[in-house]
Coordinates of N, CA, C and O in Angstrom, one line a residue:
X350 N -32.4 88.2 2.4 CA -31.5 87.4 3.1 C -30.5 86.6 2.5 O -31.2 85.7 1.7
X351 N -29.4 86.2 2.8 CA -28.1 85.6 2.5 C -28.5 84.4 3.1 O -28.3 84.4 4.1
X352 N -28.2 83.2 2.1 CA -28.2 82.2 3.0 C -26.6 81.9 3.5 O -25.5 82.7 3.0
X353 N -26.4 80.9 4.7 CA -25.0 81.0 5.2 C -24.2 80.3 4.6 O -24.1 79.3 3.7
X354 N -22.7 81.1 4.6 CA -22.2 80.8 4.0 C -20.4 80.6 4.8 O -20.3 81.4 5.3
X355 N -20.2 79.6 5.4 CA -19.3 79.4 6.0 C -17.4 80.1 5.3 O -17.3 79.0 4.3
X356 N -17.0 80.9 5.5 CA -16.0 81.3 5.0 C -14.4 80.5 4.9 O -13.7 80.4 4.2
X357 N -14.8 79.8 6.2 CA -13.4 78.6 6.1 C -13.6 77.6 5.9 O -13.3 76.3 6.4
X358 N -14.8 77.3 5.0 CA -15.5 76.1 4.5 C -14.1 74.9 4.0 O -14.1 73.7 4.2
X359 N -13.6 75.4 3.2 CA -12.5 74.8 2.5 C -11.5 74.4 3.4 O -10.8 73.3 3.3
X360 N -11.0 75.1 4.4 CA -10.3 74.7 5.4 C -10.6 73.7 6.2 O -10.0 72.5 6.6
X361 N -11.5 73.8 6.9 CA -12.8 72.8 7.4 C -12.6 71.6 6.5 O -12.2 70.7 7.1
X362 N -13.0 71.3 5.5 CA -12.8 70.0 4.6 C -11.4 69.5 4.4 O -11.3 68.6 4.6
X363 N -10.5 70.6 4.1 CA -9.0 69.7 4.3 C -8.8 69.3 5.4 O -8.2 68.5 5.7
X364 N -8.9 70.1 6.6 CA -8.6 69.5 8.3 C -9.4 68.3 8.2 O -8.8 67.1 8.9
X365 N -10.4 68.0 7.9 CA -11.5 66.8 7.5 C -10.5 65.4 7.3 O -10.5 64.3 7.6
X366 N -10.3 65.9 5.9 CA -9.3 65.0 5.1 C -7.7 64.8 5.9 O -7.7 63.5 5.8
X367 N -7.4 65.8 6.5 CA -6.2 65.2 7.1 C -6.6 64.2 8.6 O -5.7 63.4 8.8
X368 N -7.5 64.9 9.3 CA -7.8 64.0 10.3 C -8.4 63.0 10.0 O -7.6 61.3 10.8
X369 N -8.8 62.4 8.8 CA -9.2 60.8 8.6 C -7.9 60.3 8.0 O -7.8 58.9 8.3
X370 N -6.9 61.1 7.4 CA -5.7 60.3 7.0 C -5.0 59.7 8.2 O -4.4 58.9 8.4
X371 N -4.8 60.6 9.3 CA -4.1 60.3 10.4 C -4.8 59.6 11.4 O -4.1 58.3 11.9
X372 N -6.3 59.1 10.9 CA -7.0 57.9 11.5 C -6.5 56.9 10.9 O -6.7 55.5 11.8
X373 N -6.4 57.0 9.5 CA -6.4 55.5 9.1 C -4.8 55.2 9.5 O -4.7 53.8 9.2
X374 N -3.9 56.1 9.7 CA -2.3 55.5 9.8 C -2.6 54.9 11.1 O -1.9 54.2 11.5
X375 N -3.0 55.7 12.1 CA -3.4 55.0 13.6 C -3.9 53.8 13.4 O -3.2 53.0 14.1
X376 N -5.0 53.9 12.5 CA -5.6 52.0 12.4 C -4.5 51.5 12.2 O -4.3 49.6 12.4
X377 N -3.7 51.3 10.8 CA -2.6 50.6 10.3 C -1.7 50.6 11.5 O -1.2 49.4 11.7
X378 N -1.4 51.2 12.3 CA -0.3 51.1 12.9 C -0.9 49.9 14.3 O -0.2 49.1 14.7
X379 N -1.9 50.1 14.7 CA -2.7 49.0 15.6 C -3.0 48.0 14.8 O -2.8 46.8 15.6
X380 N -3.1 47.8 13.5 CA -3.5 46.4 13.0 C -1.9 45.9 13.1 O -1.8 44.7 13.4
X381 N -1.1 46.6 12.6 CA 0.1 46.1 12.5 C 0.7 45.5 14.2 O 1.4 44.4 13.9
X382 N 0.0 46.2 14.9 CA 0.7 45.6 16.3 C -0.1 44.1 16.8 O 0.4 43.1 17.5
X383 N -1.5 44.2 16.1 CA -2.3 42.9 16.6 C -1.5 42.0 15.5 O -1.3 40.7 16.0
X384 N -0.8 42.2 14.3 CA 0.1 41.0 13.5 C 1.0 40.8 14.4 O 1.3 39.5 14.3
X385 N 1.8 41.7 14.8 CA 3.3 41.6 15.4 C 2.6 40.1 16.9 O 3.2 39.6 16.9
X386 N 1.7 40.9 17.5 CA 1.1 40.3 18.5 C 1.0 38.4 18.1 O 1.3 37.4 18.7
X387 N 0.0 38.4 17.0 CA -0.2 37.3 16.7 C 1.0 36.3 16.0 O 1.0 35.1 16.2
X388 N 2.0 37.2 15.3 CA 3.2 36.0 14.9 C 4.1 36.2 16.2 O 4.5 34.7 16.2
X389 N 3.9 36.6 17.2 CA 4.9 36.1 18.5 C 3.9 35.0 19.2 O 4.6 33.8 19.6
X390 N 2.6 34.8 19.0 CA 2.0 33.8 19.8 C 2.0 32.4 18.7 O 2.3 31.7 19.4
X391 N 1.9 32.6 17.8 CA 2.0 31.4 16.7 C 3.7 30.9 16.7 O 3.7 29.6 17.1
X392 N 4.6 31.8 16.8 CA 6.3 31.3 17.1 C 6.1 30.4 18.8 O 6.9 29.4 18.4
X393 N 5.6 30.8 19.4 CA 5.9 30.3 20.7 C 4.9 29.0 20.7 O 5.2 28.0 21.2
X394 N 3.8 29.2 20.1 CA 3.1 27.4 19.6 C 3.9 26.7 18.8 O 4.0 25.7 19.5
X395 N 4.3 27.3 18.0 CA 5.4 26.1 16.8 C 6.4 26.1 17.6 O 6.5 24.9 17.7
X396 N 6.9 26.6 18.3 CA 8.4 26.3 19.3 C 7.5 25.1 20.5 O 8.6 24.3 20.5
X397 N 7.1 25.4 21.3 CA 6.2 24.5 22.1 C 6.3 23.5 21.5 O 6.2 22.1 22.3
X398 N 5.5 23.2 20.2 CA 5.2 22.0 19.8 C 6.6 21.0 19.4 O 6.7 19.7 19.5
X399 N 7.1 22.1 19.0 CA 8.6 21.1 18.5 C 9.5 20.7 19.7 O 9.9 19.8 19.8
X400 N 9.6 21.6 20.6 CA 9.8 21.1 22.1 C 8.9 19.8 22.6 O 10.0 19.0 23.2
X401 N 8.1 20.0 22.5 CA 7.3 18.8 23.2 C 7.3 17.3 22.3 O 7.4 16.7 23.0
X402 N 7.7 18.0 20.8 CA 8.0 16.7 20.2 C 9.1 16.1 20.4 O 9.4 14.5 20.3
X403 N 10.4 16.9 20.5 CA 11.5 16.4 20.8 C 11.5 15.5 22.2 O 12.2 14.6 22.3
X404 N 11.2 16.1 23.1 CA 11.1 15.7 24.7 C 10.0 14.1 24.5 O 10.3 13.3 25.6
X405 N 9.1 14.4 23.7 CA 8.6 13.1 23.7 C 8.9 11.5 22.8 O 8.6 10.5 22.8
X406 N 10.4 11.8 22.1 CA 10.6 10.8 21.4 C 11.7 10.3 22.8 O 12.7 10.9 23.9
X407 N 11.8 8.6 22.2 CA 12.5 8.4 23.4 C 14.3 8.1 23.4 O 14.7 8.2 24.5
X408 N 14.2 8.6 22.1 CA 16.0 8.6 22.1 C 15.9 9.5 20.8 O 15.5 9.4 20.1
X409 N 17.0 10.4 21.0 CA 17.4 11.4 20.2 C 19.1 11.6 19.9 O 19.5 11.4 20.4
X410 N 19.2 11.3 18.7 CA 20.6 11.2 18.2 C 21.4 12.5 18.4 O 20.9 13.7 18.4
X411 N 22.3 12.5 18.2 CA 23.2 13.8 17.7 C 22.9 14.7 17.0 O 22.7 16.3 17.2
X412 N 22.6 14.4 15.9 CA 22.0 15.3 14.7 C 20.6 16.0 15.2 O 20.5 17.1 14.4
X413 N 20.0 15.3 15.7 CA 18.8 15.7 16.1 C 18.9 16.7 17.3 O 18.5 17.9 17.4
X414 N 19.6 16.2 18.2 CA 19.8 17.7 19.2 C 20.6 18.8 18.6 O 20.2 19.8 19.1
X415 N 21.5 18.6 17.5 CA 22.2 19.7 17.1 C 21.1 20.5 16.5 O 21.0 21.8 16.3
X416 N 20.3 19.7 15.6 CA 19.2 20.6 14.8 C 18.2 21.3 15.8 O 17.4 22.5 15.9
X417 N 17.9 20.8 17.0 CA 17.1 21.3 18.1 C 17.7 22.5 18.4 O 17.0 23.7 18.8
X418 N 19.1 22.4 18.9 CA 19.9 23.5 19.5 C 19.7 24.8 18.3 O 19.6 25.7 18.9
X419 N 19.9 24.3 17.0 CA 19.6 25.6 15.7 C 18.4 25.8 16.0 O 18.3 27.3 15.8
X420 N 17.5 25.3 16.1 CA 16.0 25.6 16.1 C 16.1 26.6 16.9 O 15.2 27.7 17.0
X421 N 16.4 26.1 18.4 CA 16.0 27.1 19.7 C 17.0 28.8 19.2 O 16.2 29.5 19.5
X422 N 18.1 28.5 18.8 CA 18.5 29.8 18.5 C 17.8 30.8 17.4 O 17.9 32.0 17.7
X423 N 17.4 29.8 16.3 CA 16.4 30.6 15.6 C 15.0 31.5 16.2 O 14.6 32.3 15.8
X424 N 14.8 30.7 16.8 CA 13.4 31.0 17.7 C 13.8 32.1 18.6 O 12.8 32.9 18.4
X425 N 14.8 31.7 19.2 CA 15.1 33.2 20.1 C 15.3 34.4 19.6 O 14.8 35.6 19.5
X426 N 16.1 34.4 18.0 CA 16.5 35.3 17.3 C 15.4 36.2 16.9 O 15.1 37.3 16.8
X427 N 14.3 35.2 16.2 CA 13.0 35.2 15.7 C 12.0 36.1 16.8 O 11.6 37.3 16.4
X428 N 12.0 35.6 18.0 CA 11.2 36.1 18.8 C 11.8 37.5 19.6 O 11.0 38.6 19.6
X429 N 12.9 37.8 19.6 CA 13.8 39.0 19.5 C 13.4 40.0 18.7 O 12.9 41.2 19.0
X430 N 13.7 39.9 17.4 CA 13.1 40.6 16.0 C 11.7 41.1 16.3 O 11.3 42.4 16.0
X431 N 10.8 40.2 16.4 CA 9.4 40.5 16.5 C 9.2 41.1 17.7 O 8.1 42.2 17.8
X432 N 9.7 40.9 18.9 CA 9.6 41.9 19.9 C 9.7 43.3 20.1 O 9.7 44.2 20.1
X433 N 11.1 43.3 19.1 CA 12.0 45.0 18.8 C 11.0 45.6 18.2 O 10.5 46.7 18.0
X434 N 10.4 44.8 17.1 CA 9.7 45.2 16.1 C 8.2 45.8 16.6 O 7.8 46.9 16.3
X435 N 7.6 45.1 17.5 CA 6.2 45.2 18.2 C 6.5 46.9 19.1 O 5.7 47.8 19.1
X436 N 7.8 46.4 19.9 CA 8.0 47.8 20.7 C 8.3 48.8 19.8 O 7.7 50.1 20.0
X437 N 8.5 48.9 18.6 CA 9.0 50.3 17.8 C 7.5 50.6 17.0 O 7.1 51.4 17.6
X438 N 6.6 49.6 17.1 CA 5.5 49.7 16.5 C 4.8 50.5 17.9 O 3.6 51.3 17.2
X439 N 4.8 50.0 19.0 CA 3.8 50.7 19.8 C 4.4 52.0 19.9 O 3.4 52.8 20.3
X440 N 5.4 52.1 19.8 CA 5.9 53.8 20.1 C 5.2 54.4 19.0 O 4.9 55.7 19.2
X441 N 5.3 53.9 17.8 CA 4.5 54.4 16.7 C 3.0 54.9 17.0 O 2.5 55.6 16.6
X442 N 2.3 53.5 17.2 CA 0.9 54.1 17.9 C 0.9 55.3 18.8 O -0.2 55.8 18.6
X443 N 1.7 55.3 19.6 CA 1.6 56.4 20.7 C 1.9 57.5 20.1 O 0.9 58.4 20.3
X444 N 2.9 57.9 19.2 CA 3.0 59.0 18.4 C 1.7 59.4 17.2 O 1.6 60.5 17.1
X445 N 1.1 58.4 16.7 CA 0.4 58.5 15.8 C -0.9 59.0 16.6 O -1.8 60.0 16.3
X446 N -1.0 58.4 18.1 CA -2.5 58.9 18.6 C -2.1 60.3 19.2 O -3.4 61.1 19.2
X447 N -1.0 61.1 19.5 CA -1.0 62.1 19.5 C -1.3 63.0 18.2 O -2.0 64.2 18.8
X448 N -0.8 62.5 17.4 CA -0.8 63.5 16.3 C -2.7 63.1 15.6 O -3.1 64.5 15.7
X449 N -3.0 62.2 16.1 CA -4.6 62.2 15.8 C -5.4 63.0 16.4 O -6.4 63.6 16.2
X450 N -4.9 62.6 18.0 CA -5.7 64.1 18.8 C -5.4 65.4 18.8 O -6.5 66.4 18.7
X451 N -4.1 65.9 18.3 CA -3.9 67.1 17.6 C -4.7 67.5 16.6 O -5.6 68.8 16.6
X452 N -4.9 66.6 15.5 CA -5.8 66.7 14.6 C -7.5 66.9 14.7 O -8.3 67.9 14.0
X453 N -7.5 66.0 15.8 CA -9.0 66.1 15.9 C -9.5 67.5 16.8 O -10.2 68.3 16.6
X454 N -8.4 67.8 17.7 CA -8.6 69.5 18.4 C -8.7 70.6 17.3 O -9.4 71.4 17.4
X455 N -8.0 70.6 16.3 CA -7.8 71.0 15.2 C -9.5 71.4 14.6 O -10.0 72.5 14.3
X456 N -10.0 70.2 14.1 CA -10.8 69.9 13.7 C -12.3 70.6 14.3 O -12.8 71.1 13.9
X457 N -11.9 70.0 15.6 CA -13.2 70.6 16.6 C -12.9 72.2 16.8 O -14.1 72.7 16.6
X458 N -12.0 72.7 16.3 CA -12.2 74.3 16.8 C -13.0 75.0 15.5 O -13.4 75.7 15.6
X459 N -12.2 74.0 14.2 CA -12.8 75.1 12.9 C -14.5 74.8 13.4 O -15.3 75.4 12.7
X460 N -15.0 73.4 13.5 CA -16.2 73.0 13.9 C -17.1 73.7 14.9 O -18.1 74.4 14.4
X461 N -16.4 74.4 15.8 CA -17.1 75.4 16.7 C -17.2 76.8 16.2 O -18.1 77.6 16.3
X462 N -16.2 77.2 15.2 CA -16.0 78.4 14.7 C -17.5 78.1 13.5 O -18.0 79.4 13.2
X463 N -17.3 77.5 12.8 CA -18.5 77.1 11.7 C -20.2 77.5 13.0 O -21.1 77.9 12.2
X464 N -20.2 76.7 13.8 CA -21.5 76.6 14.4 C -21.6 78.2 15.2 O -22.6 78.7 15.3
X465 N -20.7 78.9 15.3 CA -20.5 80.2 15.9 C -21.1 81.2 15.0 O -21.5 82.0 15.2
X466 N -20.4 80.7 13.7 CA -20.7 81.6 12.6 C -22.1 81.7 12.4 O -22.7 82.5 11.7
X467 N -22.7 80.4 12.0 CA -24.2 80.0 11.7 C -25.0 80.6 13.1 O -26.3 81.1 12.3
X468 N -24.6 80.4 13.9 CA -25.6 81.1 15.4 C -25.6 82.5 14.8 O -26.6 83.1 14.9
X469 N -24.0 82.8 14.6 CA -24.6 84.6 14.4 C -25.2 84.7 13.0 O -26.0 85.9 13.1
X470 N -24.8 84.0 12.2 CA -26.0 84.1 11.1 C -27.3 84.3 11.1 O -28.2 85.2 10.6
X471 N -27.7 83.4 12.2 CA -29.1 83.3 12.4 C -29.7 84.1 12.8 O -30.9 84.4 12.7
X472 N -28.8 84.7 14.0 CA -29.4 86.1 14.3 C -29.5 87.5 13.7 O -30.5 87.9 14.1
X473 N -28.7 87.5 13.2 CA -28.9 88.4 11.6 C -30.0 88.1 10.9 O -30.7 89.0 10.6
X474 N -30.4 87.0 10.5 CA -31.6 86.7 9.6 C -32.7 87.0 10.6 O -34.0 87.4 10.0
X475 N -32.5 86.5 11.7 CA -34.0 86.7 12.9 C -34.3 88.3 12.7 O -35.4 88.7 12.7
X476 N -33.0 88.9 12.9 CA -33.5 90.7 13.1 C -33.6 91.3 11.8 O -34.8 91.9 11.7
X477 N -33.2 91.0 10.3 CA -33.9 91.2 9.4 C -35.4 90.6 9.3 O -36.4 91.7 8.5
X478 N -35.4 89.4 9.6 CA -37.0 89.2 9.4 C -38.1 89.9 10.6 O -38.8 90.4 10.2
X479 N -37.1 90.1 11.6 CA -38.2 91.1 12.4 C -38.3 92.2 12.0 O -39.3 93.1 12.0
X480 N -37.1 92.9 11.4 CA -37.3 94.3 10.9 C -38.2 94.3 9.6 O -39.1 95.5 9.6
X481 N -38.4 93.6 8.5 CA -39.3 93.5 8.0 C -40.3 93.3 8.2 O -41.8 94.1 7.9
X482 N -40.5 92.6 9.1 CA -42.1 92.4 9.9 C -42.4 93.5 10.4 O -43.8 94.0 10.2
X483 N -41.5 94.3 11.0 CA -42.1 95.6 11.6 C -42.3 96.8 10.5 O -43.2 97.2 10.6
X484 N -41.7 96.6 9.3 CA -41.7 97.5 8.4 C -43.0 97.2 7.6 O -44.0 98.4 7.1
X485 N -43.4 96.4 7.5 CA -44.8 95.7 6.7 C -46.1 96.1 7.7 O -46.9 96.4 7.6
X486 N -45.8 95.7 9.1 CA -46.7 96.3 10.2 C -47.0 97.8 10.3 O -47.9 98.1 10.1
X487 N -45.8 98.5 10.0 CA -45.9 99.9 10.1 C -46.7 100.5 8.9 O -47.2 101.5 8.6
X488 N -46.1 99.8 7.6 CA -46.7 100.3 6.3 C -48.1 100.1 6.2 O -48.9 100.6 5.5
X489 N -48.5 99.0 7.1 CA -49.7 98.2 6.6 C -50.6 99.3 7.6 O -52.1 99.6 7.3
X490 N -50.3 99.7 8.8 CA -50.6 100.6 9.7 C -51.0 102.0 9.2 O -51.8 102.7 8.8
X491 N -50.1 102.7 8.4 CA -50.0 104.0 7.9 C -51.3 103.9 6.5 O -51.3 105.0 6.5
X492 N -51.2 102.8 6.3 CA -52.2 103.1 4.7 C -53.4 102.8 5.4 O -54.1 104.1 4.7
X493 N -54.1 102.7 6.4 CA -55.5 102.3 7.1 C -55.8 104.1 7.3 O -55.4 104.9 7.5

């Protein structure tokens, strides 16, 4: 009786590494989305705090108004940049999710092949043991 050996084991192991790599990339994309969401929220908080600070001042001079206007422009530019980056990253997440699912399917196919091969091997081992048992029984019977 030979022990079970899956002929595609190296391919299965390689596919597992590919799947893990794609999974790590997916998690990196998700993390980047969370970071960008956080950066957008922080920008909104800072912007709101500065707007509130300016609104609470009793008197604002021309240079203050000019600085506020410049700040608003910079805030809008930064917000737009962050939102564009977030949108691009969300597209990357979708693409990476599709890659991850494709690699998962490939891995599952190989795992099913391995299980089927293992089951076939077990059937042949069981038959071999049954044949050995029958031979042993017949040999013992013919000796008597």
